[in-house]
């Protein structure tokens, strides 16, 4: 077994999962061990997303897994979906990001807000990985506050013309389809934010890779440019009305991150424990030293608390009772915990911890993006502060 793939379950949380959920978790874990961990170090150093894995992810039902079977999806519980995200991020945050964007930010809005034709056309192709999607909300000047977006969709006799720039877009350069959020300009109607399905081969659509990243190196992060891109009215998501629809997509993706962050933390923890038992200093394994044992105890505590949060959140989601604010608490807490665990694991590994052969520093660097995207840590503090006090501090 590759270090980092052991189960971490100090509170026997696995006993609360159904047999199917455990089977799904173990199947994805085995796949990650065999297929992701064998390529990820090289892909990371080469700064490339391992695109060759996408058809396998589709075949195994990992894309939009909690959406219904009628569209070629796996139709699993939200807890099983979370476990898939956990196992993927145990491999690398970039692999989980791919699945999050494809499932929660592209397939979910098509399923929730799309027409029957849009669902038929896109969902099976996206579920199988034959088509790739991206989600364009953020702009160069509007990240935390997407309400200010300046991308426009101007109504014409035949449809819409889109103009604007979207920044930091995961999967952007390899996508066949972009979900673009834009301010509408329509004669006689107030402007509002709406979502559009834009095939990326349309004239005027360009994507370029974001250079200079030091995080999520095995992930495609791109800038999208829309220069008078014409789409018919049938490309508009008919049920998406206002920014609220885009924010609902974020809730789905953030839910996946609550679980995904656990996977990254578990990988770092397991690697650190195994290193602590084997590495000798001052005549004894460093794992026999009290300072390292405290480190390990802190990591295990954080992971165990995070597992309980994820499990209860999953239950609430499966019962249809989960609120966006509850997701904010989970995203904020679990990602911060994972950042702390990755950093402490890297330190425990000494000089070896800076090598790509070990996963701690890769996860540590990746998690800085996870801390920032899908609502920064600060934004989730403000969401929680507002929920508790009723006062906005944005
Ligand atoms: P605000 O007035 O608070 O809300 C407008 C309406 O939307 C409702 N709402 C939500 N509904 C569902 N889910 C959510 N998460 C929601 N948040 C708000 C809200 O109740 C309201 O409804 P109604 O009926 O009263 O009209 O809107 P605001 O413009 O003040 O914004 C609030 C704020 C700052 C929290 C929001 O803009 C925000 O979350 N900002 C962060 C932006 C962000 O997270 N961007 C992520 C981009 S995608 C990405 O990063 C992908 S990374 C790749 C990966 O996932 O792996
Ligand atoms: P800003 O909003 O400029 O924030 C800068 C700093 O100010 C942060 O520390 C923030 O917390 C703080 N801040 C902001 N507002 C307040 C406030 N009111 N009070 C106190 N502090 C505040 N976006 C997409 O649409 N699609 C994607 O696929 C996507 N993928 C991404 C992939 C990566 C690798 C990264 C890094 C980002 C991605 N994003 C994507 C964008 C991401 O969602 C934004 O970066 C994020 O929402 C923050 O926006 P910003 O970077 O513009 O930061």
GROMACS .gro file of C-alpha atoms and ligand atoms in nm:
model
  503
    1UNK     CA    1   0.000   0.000   0.000
    2UNK     CA    2   0.130   0.347  -0.090
    3UNK     CA    3   0.177   0.561   0.226
    4UNK     CA    4  -0.112   0.806   0.241
    5UNK     CA    5  -0.381   0.562   0.129
    6UNK     CA    6  -0.450   0.400   0.465
    7UNK     CA    7  -0.788   0.462   0.617
    8UNK     CA    8  -0.792   0.722   0.894
    9UNK     CA    9  -1.095   0.651   1.108
   10UNK     CA   10  -1.020   0.689   1.479
   11UNK     CA   11  -1.388   0.719   1.576
   12UNK     CA   12  -1.513   0.432   1.358
   13UNK     CA   13  -1.711   0.678   1.149
   14UNK     CA   14  -1.712   0.416   0.872
   15UNK     CA   15  -1.968   0.222   1.077
   16UNK     CA   16  -2.219   0.500   1.004
   17UNK     CA   17  -2.185   0.449   0.630
   18UNK     CA   18  -2.404   0.213   0.430
   19UNK     CA   19  -2.244  -0.089   0.267
   20UNK     CA   20  -2.284   0.083  -0.071
   21UNK     CA   21  -2.115   0.399   0.055
   22UNK     CA   22  -1.819   0.199   0.189
   23UNK     CA   23  -1.793   0.009  -0.138
   24UNK     CA   24  -1.791   0.330  -0.341
   25UNK     CA   25  -1.529   0.486  -0.112
   26UNK     CA   26  -1.304   0.181  -0.133
   27UNK     CA   27  -1.343   0.150  -0.511
   28UNK     CA   28  -1.243   0.513  -0.567
   29UNK     CA   29  -0.959   0.481  -0.316
   30UNK     CA   30  -0.818   0.181  -0.503
   31UNK     CA   31  -0.849   0.366  -0.833
   32UNK     CA   32  -0.671   0.670  -0.689
   33UNK     CA   33  -0.393   0.452  -0.553
   34UNK     CA   34  -0.346   0.272  -0.885
   35UNK     CA   35  -0.409   0.549  -1.136
   36UNK     CA   36  -0.363   0.890  -0.970
   37UNK     CA   37  -0.073   0.831  -0.732
   38UNK     CA   38   0.123   0.665  -1.012
   39UNK     CA   39   0.116   0.978  -1.232
   40UNK     CA   40   0.055   1.276  -1.005
   41UNK     CA   41   0.415   1.359  -0.909
   42UNK     CA   42   0.521   1.374  -1.272
   43UNK     CA   43   0.208   1.561  -1.379
   44UNK     CA   44   0.261   1.813  -1.099
   45UNK     CA   45   0.619   1.882  -1.196
   46UNK     CA   46   0.522   1.900  -1.563
   47UNK     CA   47   0.236   2.133  -1.465
   48UNK     CA   48  -0.023   1.932  -1.655
   49UNK     CA   49  -0.366   1.800  -1.568
   50UNK     CA   50  -0.370   1.421  -1.633
   51UNK     CA   51  -0.646   1.434  -1.892
   52UNK     CA   52  -0.605   1.064  -1.969
   53UNK     CA   53  -0.782   0.985  -1.639
   54UNK     CA   54  -1.108   1.157  -1.733
   55UNK     CA   55  -1.271   0.872  -1.933
   56UNK     CA   56  -1.199   0.636  -1.642
   57UNK     CA   57  -1.358   0.880  -1.399
   58UNK     CA   58  -1.662   0.883  -1.625
   59UNK     CA   59  -1.678   0.504  -1.653
   60UNK     CA   60  -1.659   0.472  -1.275
   61UNK     CA   61  -1.948   0.715  -1.228
   62UNK     CA   62  -1.746   0.980  -1.044
   63UNK     CA   63  -1.871   1.277  -1.250
   64UNK     CA   64  -2.193   1.432  -1.120
   65UNK     CA   65  -2.232   1.115  -0.915
   66UNK     CA   66  -2.521   1.249  -0.702
   67UNK     CA   67  -2.732   1.341  -1.007
   68UNK     CA   68  -3.001   1.101  -1.136
   69UNK     CA   69  -2.935   0.787  -1.336
   70UNK     CA   70  -3.172   0.891  -1.617
   71UNK     CA   71  -2.895   1.123  -1.746
   72UNK     CA   72  -2.619   0.865  -1.721
   73UNK     CA   73  -2.516   0.968  -1.369
   74UNK     CA   74  -2.458   0.729  -1.079
   75UNK     CA   75  -2.746   0.860  -0.863
   76UNK     CA   76  -2.561   0.795  -0.536
   77UNK     CA   77  -2.629   0.952  -0.194
   78UNK     CA   78  -2.469   1.284  -0.105
   79UNK     CA   79  -2.255   1.106   0.152
   80UNK     CA   80  -2.124   0.870  -0.119
   81UNK     CA   81  -2.064   1.172  -0.341
   82UNK     CA   82  -1.866   1.334  -0.058
   83UNK     CA   83  -1.662   1.018  -0.011
   84UNK     CA   84  -1.574   1.024  -0.382
   85UNK     CA   85  -1.448   1.382  -0.341
   86UNK     CA   86  -1.252   1.278  -0.031
   87UNK     CA   87  -1.077   0.994  -0.211
   88UNK     CA   88  -1.003   1.202  -0.522
   89UNK     CA   89  -0.845   1.477  -0.313
   90UNK     CA   90  -0.640   1.218  -0.127
   91UNK     CA   91  -0.475   1.189  -0.468
   92UNK     CA   92  -0.456   1.559  -0.548
   93UNK     CA   93  -0.675   1.868  -0.507
   94UNK     CA   94  -0.648   1.922  -0.884
   95UNK     CA   95  -0.819   1.590  -0.956
   96UNK     CA   96  -1.099   1.670  -0.710
   97UNK     CA   97  -1.128   2.020  -0.855
   98UNK     CA   98  -1.181   1.871  -1.200
   99UNK     CA   99  -1.463   1.652  -1.068
  100UNK     CA  100  -1.613   1.934  -0.857
  101UNK     CA  101  -1.630   2.170  -1.150
  102UNK     CA  102  -1.762   1.910  -1.393
  103UNK     CA  103  -2.026   1.779  -1.149
  104UNK     CA  104  -2.124   2.059  -0.914
  105UNK     CA  105  -2.061   2.366  -1.128
  106UNK     CA  106  -2.149   2.244  -1.479
  107UNK     CA  107  -2.377   1.938  -1.456
  108UNK     CA  108  -2.566   2.064  -1.149
  109UNK     CA  109  -2.677   2.397  -1.308
  110UNK     CA  110  -2.778   2.217  -1.628
  111UNK     CA  111  -2.981   1.973  -1.421
  112UNK     CA  112  -3.128   2.236  -1.188
  113UNK     CA  113  -3.184   2.525  -1.431
  114UNK     CA  114  -3.161   2.374  -1.781
  115UNK     CA  115  -3.424   2.291  -2.043
  116UNK     CA  116  -3.508   1.931  -2.133
  117UNK     CA  117  -3.303   1.968  -2.454
  118UNK     CA  118  -3.001   2.107  -2.266
  119UNK     CA  119  -3.013   1.816  -2.021
  120UNK     CA  120  -3.038   1.559  -2.303
  121UNK     CA  121  -2.760   1.721  -2.501
  122UNK     CA  122  -2.506   1.775  -2.227
  123UNK     CA  123  -2.560   1.565  -1.913
  124UNK     CA  124  -2.482   1.214  -2.050
  125UNK     CA  125  -2.177   1.347  -2.238
  126UNK     CA  126  -2.047   1.526  -1.928
  127UNK     CA  127  -2.119   1.226  -1.700
  128UNK     CA  128  -1.915   0.997  -1.924
  129UNK     CA  129  -1.626   1.244  -1.949
  130UNK     CA  130  -1.666   1.262  -2.329
  131UNK     CA  131  -1.727   1.635  -2.286
  132UNK     CA  132  -1.561   1.867  -2.036
  133UNK     CA  133  -1.716   2.175  -1.878
  134UNK     CA  134  -1.600   2.486  -1.696
  135UNK     CA  135  -1.778   2.751  -1.486
  136UNK     CA  136  -1.714   3.118  -1.550
  137UNK     CA  137  -1.825   3.336  -1.260
  138UNK     CA  138  -1.511   3.514  -1.135
  139UNK     CA  139  -1.375   3.815  -1.323
  140UNK     CA  140  -1.046   4.002  -1.292
  141UNK     CA  141  -1.206   4.270  -1.071
  142UNK     CA  142  -1.488   4.066  -0.916
  143UNK     CA  143  -1.390   3.755  -0.722
  144UNK     CA  144  -1.542   3.759  -0.374
  145UNK     CA  145  -1.816   3.991  -0.495
  146UNK     CA  146  -1.949   3.840  -0.820
  147UNK     CA  147  -2.258   4.065  -0.802
  148UNK     CA  148  -2.044   4.338  -0.959
  149UNK     CA  149  -1.957   4.136  -1.270
  150UNK     CA  150  -1.918   4.332  -1.593
  151UNK     CA  151  -1.957   4.051  -1.848
  152UNK     CA  152  -2.268   4.131  -2.051
  153UNK     CA  153  -2.520   3.935  -2.252
  154UNK     CA  154  -2.697   4.166  -2.496
  155UNK     CA  155  -3.032   4.053  -2.636
  156UNK     CA  156  -3.055   4.047  -3.016
  157UNK     CA  157  -3.333   3.941  -3.251
  158UNK     CA  158  -3.178   3.590  -3.278
  159UNK     CA  159  -3.040   3.538  -2.930
  160UNK     CA  160  -2.763   3.690  -2.721
  161UNK     CA  161  -2.417   3.842  -2.770
  162UNK     CA  162  -2.173   3.788  -2.482
  163UNK     CA  163  -1.876   4.011  -2.404
  164UNK     CA  164  -1.636   3.998  -2.111
  165UNK     CA  165  -1.348   3.828  -1.935
  166UNK     CA  166  -1.361   3.548  -1.679
  167UNK     CA  167  -1.055   3.474  -1.468
  168UNK     CA  168  -0.913   3.179  -1.274
  169UNK     CA  169  -1.138   2.930  -1.451
  170UNK     CA  170  -1.072   2.563  -1.369
  171UNK     CA  171  -1.081   2.336  -1.679
  172UNK     CA  172  -1.104   2.654  -1.891
  173UNK     CA  173  -0.858   2.563  -2.168
  174UNK     CA  174  -0.974   2.205  -2.210
  175UNK     CA  175  -1.349   2.260  -2.181
  176UNK     CA  176  -1.599   2.191  -2.458
  177UNK     CA  177  -1.864   2.389  -2.274
  178UNK     CA  178  -1.848   2.699  -2.056
  179UNK     CA  179  -2.126   2.795  -1.815
  180UNK     CA  180  -2.101   3.173  -1.832
  181UNK     CA  181  -2.270   3.411  -1.590
  182UNK     CA  182  -2.342   3.754  -1.734
  183UNK     CA  183  -2.542   4.072  -1.676
  184UNK     CA  184  -2.824   4.082  -1.929
  185UNK     CA  185  -2.905   4.388  -2.139
  186UNK     CA  186  -3.253   4.352  -2.276
  187UNK     CA  187  -3.471   4.633  -2.413
  188UNK     CA  188  -3.757   4.711  -2.179
  189UNK     CA  189  -3.635   4.478  -1.902
  190UNK     CA  190  -3.420   4.544  -1.595
  191UNK     CA  191  -3.074   4.388  -1.618
  192UNK     CA  192  -3.007   4.078  -1.414
  193UNK     CA  193  -2.751   3.799  -1.390
  194UNK     CA  194  -2.827   3.489  -1.597
  195UNK     CA  195  -2.640   3.175  -1.696
  196UNK     CA  196  -2.555   3.070  -2.052
  197UNK     CA  197  -2.422   2.746  -2.200
  198UNK     CA  198  -2.148   2.853  -2.438
  199UNK     CA  199  -1.977   2.587  -2.652
  200UNK     CA  200  -1.612   2.685  -2.652
  201UNK     CA  201  -1.573   2.643  -3.028
  202UNK     CA  202  -1.797   2.946  -3.090
  203UNK     CA  203  -1.637   3.238  -3.275
  204UNK     CA  204  -1.504   3.501  -3.035
  205UNK     CA  205  -1.442   3.259  -2.745
  206UNK     CA  206  -1.079   3.216  -2.639
  207UNK     CA  207  -0.914   3.058  -2.336
  208UNK     CA  208  -0.556   3.092  -2.221
  209UNK     CA  209  -0.373   2.911  -1.946
  210UNK     CA  210  -0.290   3.119  -1.635
  211UNK     CA  211   0.092   3.130  -1.617
  212UNK     CA  212   0.302   3.149  -1.300
  213UNK     CA  213   0.094   2.935  -1.062
  214UNK     CA  214   0.268   2.783  -0.759
  215UNK     CA  215  -0.041   2.589  -0.648
  216UNK     CA  216  -0.269   2.333  -0.815
  217UNK     CA  217  -0.006   2.267  -1.079
  218UNK     CA  218  -0.187   1.953  -1.198
  219UNK     CA  219  -0.499   2.152  -1.282
  220UNK     CA  220  -0.599   2.369  -1.576
  221UNK     CA  221  -0.663   2.727  -1.455
  222UNK     CA  222  -0.742   2.968  -1.738
  223UNK     CA  223  -0.867   3.307  -1.839
  224UNK     CA  224  -1.169   3.312  -2.071
  225UNK     CA  225  -1.228   3.592  -2.314
  226UNK     CA  226  -1.564   3.644  -2.481
  227UNK     CA  227  -1.555   3.886  -2.770
  228UNK     CA  228  -1.901   3.925  -2.922
  229UNK     CA  229  -1.983   3.557  -2.881
  230UNK     CA  230  -2.324   3.488  -3.035
  231UNK     CA  231  -2.551   3.223  -2.888
  232UNK     CA  232  -2.919   3.144  -2.954
  233UNK     CA  233  -3.177   3.199  -2.680
  234UNK     CA  234  -3.184   2.821  -2.635
  235UNK     CA  235  -2.832   2.854  -2.482
  236UNK     CA  236  -2.970   3.045  -2.184
  237UNK     CA  237  -3.040   2.838  -1.873
  238UNK     CA  238  -3.414   2.909  -1.858
  239UNK     CA  239  -3.460   2.853  -1.485
  240UNK     CA  240  -3.149   3.044  -1.374
  241UNK     CA  241  -3.265   3.378  -1.243
  242UNK     CA  242  -3.021   3.613  -1.080
  243UNK     CA  243  -2.697   3.565  -0.893
  244UNK     CA  244  -2.878   3.334  -0.652
  245UNK     CA  245  -2.873   3.056  -0.913
  246UNK     CA  246  -2.495   3.085  -0.949
  247UNK     CA  247  -2.458   3.087  -0.570
  248UNK     CA  248  -2.664   2.768  -0.548
  249UNK     CA  249  -2.402   2.600  -0.768
  250UNK     CA  250  -2.132   2.718  -0.528
  251UNK     CA  251  -2.315   2.551  -0.241
  252UNK     CA  252  -2.290   2.218  -0.425
  253UNK     CA  253  -1.919   2.260  -0.498
  254UNK     CA  254  -1.841   2.381  -0.145
  255UNK     CA  255  -2.014   2.074  -0.005
  256UNK     CA  256  -1.772   1.856  -0.205
  257UNK     CA  257  -1.476   2.055  -0.073
  258UNK     CA  258  -1.583   1.986   0.287
  259UNK     CA  259  -1.510   1.618   0.213
  260UNK     CA  260  -1.226   1.674  -0.032
  261UNK     CA  261  -1.018   1.866   0.221
  262UNK     CA  262  -1.040   1.564   0.451
  263UNK     CA  263  -0.882   1.348   0.181
  264UNK     CA  264  -0.583   1.580   0.143
  265UNK     CA  265  -0.543   1.594   0.522
  266UNK     CA  266  -0.561   1.214   0.556
  267UNK     CA  267  -0.296   1.167   0.288
  268UNK     CA  268  -0.059   1.404   0.472
  269UNK     CA  269  -0.135   1.252   0.811
  270UNK     CA  270  -0.075   0.892   0.698
  271UNK     CA  271   0.246   0.987   0.525
  272UNK     CA  272   0.367   1.170   0.837
  273UNK     CA  273   0.284   0.879   1.070
  274UNK     CA  274   0.462   0.629   0.849
  275UNK     CA  275   0.768   0.858   0.821
  276UNK     CA  276   0.772   0.918   1.197
  277UNK     CA  277   0.801   0.544   1.259
  278UNK     CA  278   1.086   0.494   1.013
  279UNK     CA  279   1.300   0.805   1.046
  280UNK     CA  280   1.562   0.788   1.321
  281UNK     CA  281   1.710   1.090   1.501
  282UNK     CA  282   1.911   1.086   1.824
  283UNK     CA  283   1.901   0.706   1.825
  284UNK     CA  284   1.524   0.661   1.810
  285UNK     CA  285   1.238   0.693   1.560
  286UNK     CA  286   1.118   1.053   1.558
  287UNK     CA  287   0.771   0.908   1.628
  288UNK     CA  288   0.900   0.822   1.975
  289UNK     CA  289   0.964   1.190   2.049
  290UNK     CA  290   0.698   1.378   2.243
  291UNK     CA  291   0.700   1.682   2.016
  292UNK     CA  292   0.621   1.470   1.710
  293UNK     CA  293   0.355   1.280   1.899
  294UNK     CA  294   0.186   1.608   1.984
  295UNK     CA  295   0.195   1.701   1.615
  296UNK     CA  296   0.037   1.368   1.526
  297UNK     CA  297  -0.228   1.405   1.799
  298UNK     CA  298  -0.324   1.752   1.667
  299UNK     CA  299  -0.351   1.622   1.311
  300UNK     CA  300  -0.565   1.326   1.413
  301UNK     CA  301  -0.793   1.548   1.624
  302UNK     CA  302  -0.847   1.790   1.336
  303UNK     CA  303  -0.923   1.512   1.090
  304UNK     CA  304  -1.163   1.336   1.328
  305UNK     CA  305  -1.354   1.659   1.400
  306UNK     CA  306  -1.366   1.730   1.026
  307UNK     CA  307  -1.504   1.382   0.954
  308UNK     CA  308  -1.789   1.437   1.199
  309UNK     CA  309  -1.872   1.772   1.038
  310UNK     CA  310  -1.871   1.618   0.690
  311UNK     CA  311  -2.082   1.320   0.792
  312UNK     CA  312  -2.352   1.530   0.960
  313UNK     CA  313  -2.353   1.778   0.671
  314UNK     CA  314  -2.398   1.487   0.430
  315UNK     CA  315  -2.689   1.357   0.634
  316UNK     CA  316  -2.852   1.700   0.633
  317UNK     CA  317  -2.805   1.719   0.256
  318UNK     CA  318  -2.947   1.373   0.202
  319UNK     CA  319  -3.250   1.477   0.411
  320UNK     CA  320  -3.286   1.800   0.208
  321UNK     CA  321  -3.221   2.013   0.519
  322UNK     CA  322  -2.871   2.148   0.451
  323UNK     CA  323  -2.834   2.528   0.445
  324UNK     CA  324  -2.566   2.730   0.260
  325UNK     CA  325  -2.443   2.865   0.596
  326UNK     CA  326  -2.388   2.511   0.727
  327UNK     CA  327  -2.180   2.444   0.416
  328UNK     CA  328  -1.980   2.761   0.483
  329UNK     CA  329  -1.894   2.636   0.831
  330UNK     CA  330  -1.776   2.301   0.691
  331UNK     CA  331  -1.575   2.450   0.404
  332UNK     CA  332  -1.410   2.705   0.632
  333UNK     CA  333  -1.328   2.461   0.911
  334UNK     CA  334  -1.217   2.161   0.707
  335UNK     CA  335  -1.000   2.354   0.462
  336UNK     CA  336  -0.825   2.541   0.742
  337UNK     CA  337  -0.773   2.211   0.923
  338UNK     CA  338  -0.632   2.051   0.607
  339UNK     CA  339  -0.394   2.348   0.555
  340UNK     CA  340  -0.270   2.305   0.914
  341UNK     CA  341  -0.231   1.927   0.881
  342UNK     CA  342  -0.042   1.956   0.550
  343UNK     CA  343   0.196   2.217   0.691
  344UNK     CA  344   0.265   2.020   1.008
  345UNK     CA  345   0.316   1.698   0.808
  346UNK     CA  346   0.564   1.873   0.585
  347UNK     CA  347   0.755   1.997   0.886
  348UNK     CA  348   0.759   1.656   1.049
  349UNK     CA  349   0.920   1.516   0.734
  350UNK     CA  350   1.220   1.749   0.770
  351UNK     CA  351   1.411   1.811   0.448
  352UNK     CA  352   1.236   1.519   0.278
  353UNK     CA  353   0.915   1.715   0.319
  354UNK     CA  354   1.013   1.959   0.046
  355UNK     CA  355   1.048   1.681  -0.212
  356UNK     CA  356   0.783   1.595  -0.467
  357UNK     CA  357   0.832   1.224  -0.381
  358UNK     CA  358   0.635   1.300  -0.066
  359UNK     CA  359   0.285   1.443  -0.092
  360UNK     CA  360   0.278   1.691   0.199
  361UNK     CA  361   0.421   1.994   0.023
  362UNK     CA  362   0.214   1.934  -0.291
  363UNK     CA  363  -0.103   1.916  -0.081
  364UNK     CA  364   0.010   2.216   0.125
  365UNK     CA  365   0.055   2.429  -0.188
  366UNK     CA  366  -0.270   2.304  -0.342
  367UNK     CA  367  -0.469   2.377  -0.029
  368UNK     CA  368  -0.378   2.746  -0.051
  369UNK     CA  369  -0.598   2.758  -0.362
  370UNK     CA  370  -0.871   2.558  -0.192
  371UNK     CA  371  -0.857   2.807   0.099
  372UNK     CA  372  -0.913   3.087  -0.154
  373UNK     CA  373  -1.156   2.949  -0.410
  374UNK     CA  374  -1.524   2.872  -0.360
  375UNK     CA  375  -1.540   3.165  -0.117
  376UNK     CA  376  -1.225   3.262   0.069
  377UNK     CA  377  -1.190   3.169   0.436
  378UNK     CA  378  -1.271   3.535   0.516
  379UNK     CA  379  -1.589   3.532   0.308
  380UNK     CA  380  -1.713   3.224   0.492
  381UNK     CA  381  -1.637   3.399   0.825
  382UNK     CA  382  -1.858   3.687   0.710
  383UNK     CA  383  -2.134   3.452   0.592
  384UNK     CA  384  -2.134   3.286   0.935
  385UNK     CA  385  -2.111   3.620   1.117
  386UNK     CA  386  -2.411   3.745   0.923
  387UNK     CA  387  -2.607   3.426   0.987
  388UNK     CA  388  -2.549   3.451   1.361
  389UNK     CA  389  -2.587   3.825   1.418
  390UNK     CA  390  -2.815   3.921   1.132
  391UNK     CA  391  -2.565   4.198   1.051
  392UNK     CA  392  -2.373   4.218   0.724
  393UNK     CA  393  -2.001   4.293   0.749
  394UNK     CA  394  -1.916   4.254   0.377
  395LIG     P1  395  -2.675   3.790  -0.119
  395LIG     O1  396  -2.764   3.909  -0.119
  395LIG     O2  397  -2.613   3.746   0.008
  395LIG     O3  398  -2.754   3.665  -0.182
  395LIG     C1  399  -2.836   3.677  -0.295
  395LIG     C2  400  -2.940   3.566  -0.285
  395LIG     O4  401  -2.873   3.440  -0.295
  395LIG     C3  402  -2.892   3.363  -0.175
  395LIG     N1  403  -2.764   3.296  -0.146
  395LIG     C4  404  -2.743   3.167  -0.168
  395LIG     N2  405  -2.823   3.068  -0.212
  395LIG     C5  406  -2.771   2.944  -0.224
  395LIG     N3  407  -2.643   2.916  -0.194
  395LIG     C6  408  -2.559   3.013  -0.150
  395LIG     N4  409  -2.431   2.983  -0.122
  395LIG     C7  410  -2.607   3.144  -0.137
  395LIG     N5  411  -2.553   3.262  -0.096
  395LIG     C8  412  -2.650   3.353  -0.104
  395LIG     C9  413  -2.932   3.464  -0.069
  395LIG     O5  414  -3.009   3.406   0.033
  395LIG    C10  415  -3.013   3.563  -0.152
  395LIG     O6  416  -3.141   3.507  -0.172
  395LIG     P2  417  -3.272   3.599  -0.180
  395LIG     O7  418  -3.385   3.504  -0.197
  395LIG     O8  419  -3.276   3.673  -0.051
  395LIG     O9  420  -3.252   3.690  -0.298
  395LIG    O10  421  -2.566   3.813  -0.233
  395LIG     P3  422  -2.436   3.900  -0.235
  395LIG    O11  423  -2.417   3.954  -0.371
  395LIG    O12  424  -2.440   3.998  -0.120
  395LIG    O13  425  -2.318   3.792  -0.211
  395LIG    C11  426  -2.295   3.730  -0.096
  395LIG    C12  427  -2.159   3.653  -0.099
  395LIG    C13  428  -2.043   3.748  -0.077
  395LIG    C14  429  -2.168   3.557   0.016
  395LIG    C15  430  -2.140   3.578  -0.234
  395LIG    O14  431  -2.119   3.668  -0.338
  395LIG    C16  432  -2.024   3.481  -0.231
  395LIG    O15  433  -2.042   3.367  -0.188
  395LIG     N6  434  -1.902   3.523  -0.274
  395LIG    C17  435  -1.790   3.432  -0.292
  395LIG    C18  436  -1.767   3.407  -0.439
  395LIG    C19  437  -1.723   3.266  -0.467
  395LIG    O16  438  -1.729   3.177  -0.384
  395LIG     N7  439  -1.684   3.240  -0.591
  395LIG    C20  440  -1.653   3.106  -0.633
  395LIG    C21  441  -1.632   3.098  -0.781
  395LIG     S1  442  -1.629   2.933  -0.845
  395LIG    C22  443  -1.486   2.867  -0.788
  395LIG    O17  444  -1.415   2.923  -0.712
  395LIG    C23  445  -1.454   2.729  -0.837
  395LIG     S2  446  -1.308   2.669  -0.774
  395LIG    C24  447  -1.295   2.512  -0.836
  395LIG    C25  448  -1.352   2.407  -0.748
  395LIG    O18  449  -1.465   2.420  -0.696
  395LIG    O19  450  -1.287   2.304  -0.728
  396LIG     P1  451  -1.059   3.910  -0.374
  396LIG     O1  452  -1.207   3.905  -0.375
  396LIG     O2  453  -0.991   4.021  -0.444
  396LIG     O3  454  -1.009   3.906  -0.224
  396LIG     C1  455  -0.876   3.943  -0.186
  396LIG     C2  456  -0.865   3.934  -0.034
  396LIG     O4  457  -0.960   4.021   0.028
  396LIG     C3  458  -0.898   3.795   0.020
  396LIG     O5  459  -0.815   3.768   0.130
  396LIG     C4  460  -1.043   3.808   0.064
  396LIG     O6  461  -1.077   3.715   0.167
  396LIG     C5  462  -1.045   3.949   0.114
  396LIG     N1  463  -1.178   4.011   0.111
  396LIG     C6  464  -1.262   4.024   0.004
  396LIG     N2  465  -1.377   4.083   0.042
  396LIG     C7  466  -1.366   4.109   0.175
  396LIG     C8  467  -1.451   4.169   0.273
  396LIG     N3  468  -1.573   4.212   0.241
  396LIG     N4  469  -1.407   4.179   0.400
  396LIG     C9  470  -1.284   4.131   0.434
  396LIG     N5  471  -1.199   4.075   0.348
  396LIG    C10  472  -1.239   4.064   0.219
  396LIG     N6  473  -1.369   3.108  -1.019
  396LIG    C11  474  -1.465   3.066  -1.107
  396LIG     O7  475  -1.560   3.137  -1.136
  396LIG     N7  476  -1.454   2.942  -1.166
  396LIG    C12  477  -1.352   2.858  -1.140
  396LIG     O8  478  -1.347   2.747  -1.194
  396LIG    C13  479  -1.250   2.900  -1.050
  396LIG     N8  480  -1.141   2.820  -1.027
  396LIG    C14  481  -1.038   2.869  -0.951
  396LIG    C15  482  -0.920   2.795  -0.943
  396LIG    C16  483  -0.811   2.845  -0.871
  396LIG    C17  484  -0.684   2.768  -0.865
  396LIG    C18  485  -0.823   2.969  -0.802
  396LIG    C19  486  -0.710   3.021  -0.720
  396LIG    C20  487  -0.940   3.043  -0.811
  396LIG    C21  488  -1.047   2.995  -0.887
  396LIG     N9  489  -1.164   3.072  -0.904
  396LIG    C22  490  -1.263   3.029  -0.991
  396LIG    C23  491  -1.173   3.206  -0.849
  396LIG    C24  492  -1.200   3.209  -0.698
  396LIG     O9  493  -1.331   3.176  -0.670
  396LIG    C25  494  -1.166   3.350  -0.649
  396LIG    O10  495  -1.025   3.362  -0.655
  396LIG    C26  496  -1.215   3.376  -0.508
  396LIG    O11  497  -1.357   3.384  -0.507
  396LIG    C27  498  -1.156   3.506  -0.448
  396LIG    O12  499  -1.162   3.612  -0.538
  396LIG     P2  500  -1.030   3.701  -0.565
  396LIG    O13  501  -0.918   3.610  -0.595
  396LIG    O14  502  -1.068   3.802  -0.667
  396LIG    O15  503  -1.000   3.771  -0.428
   0.00000   0.00000   0.00000
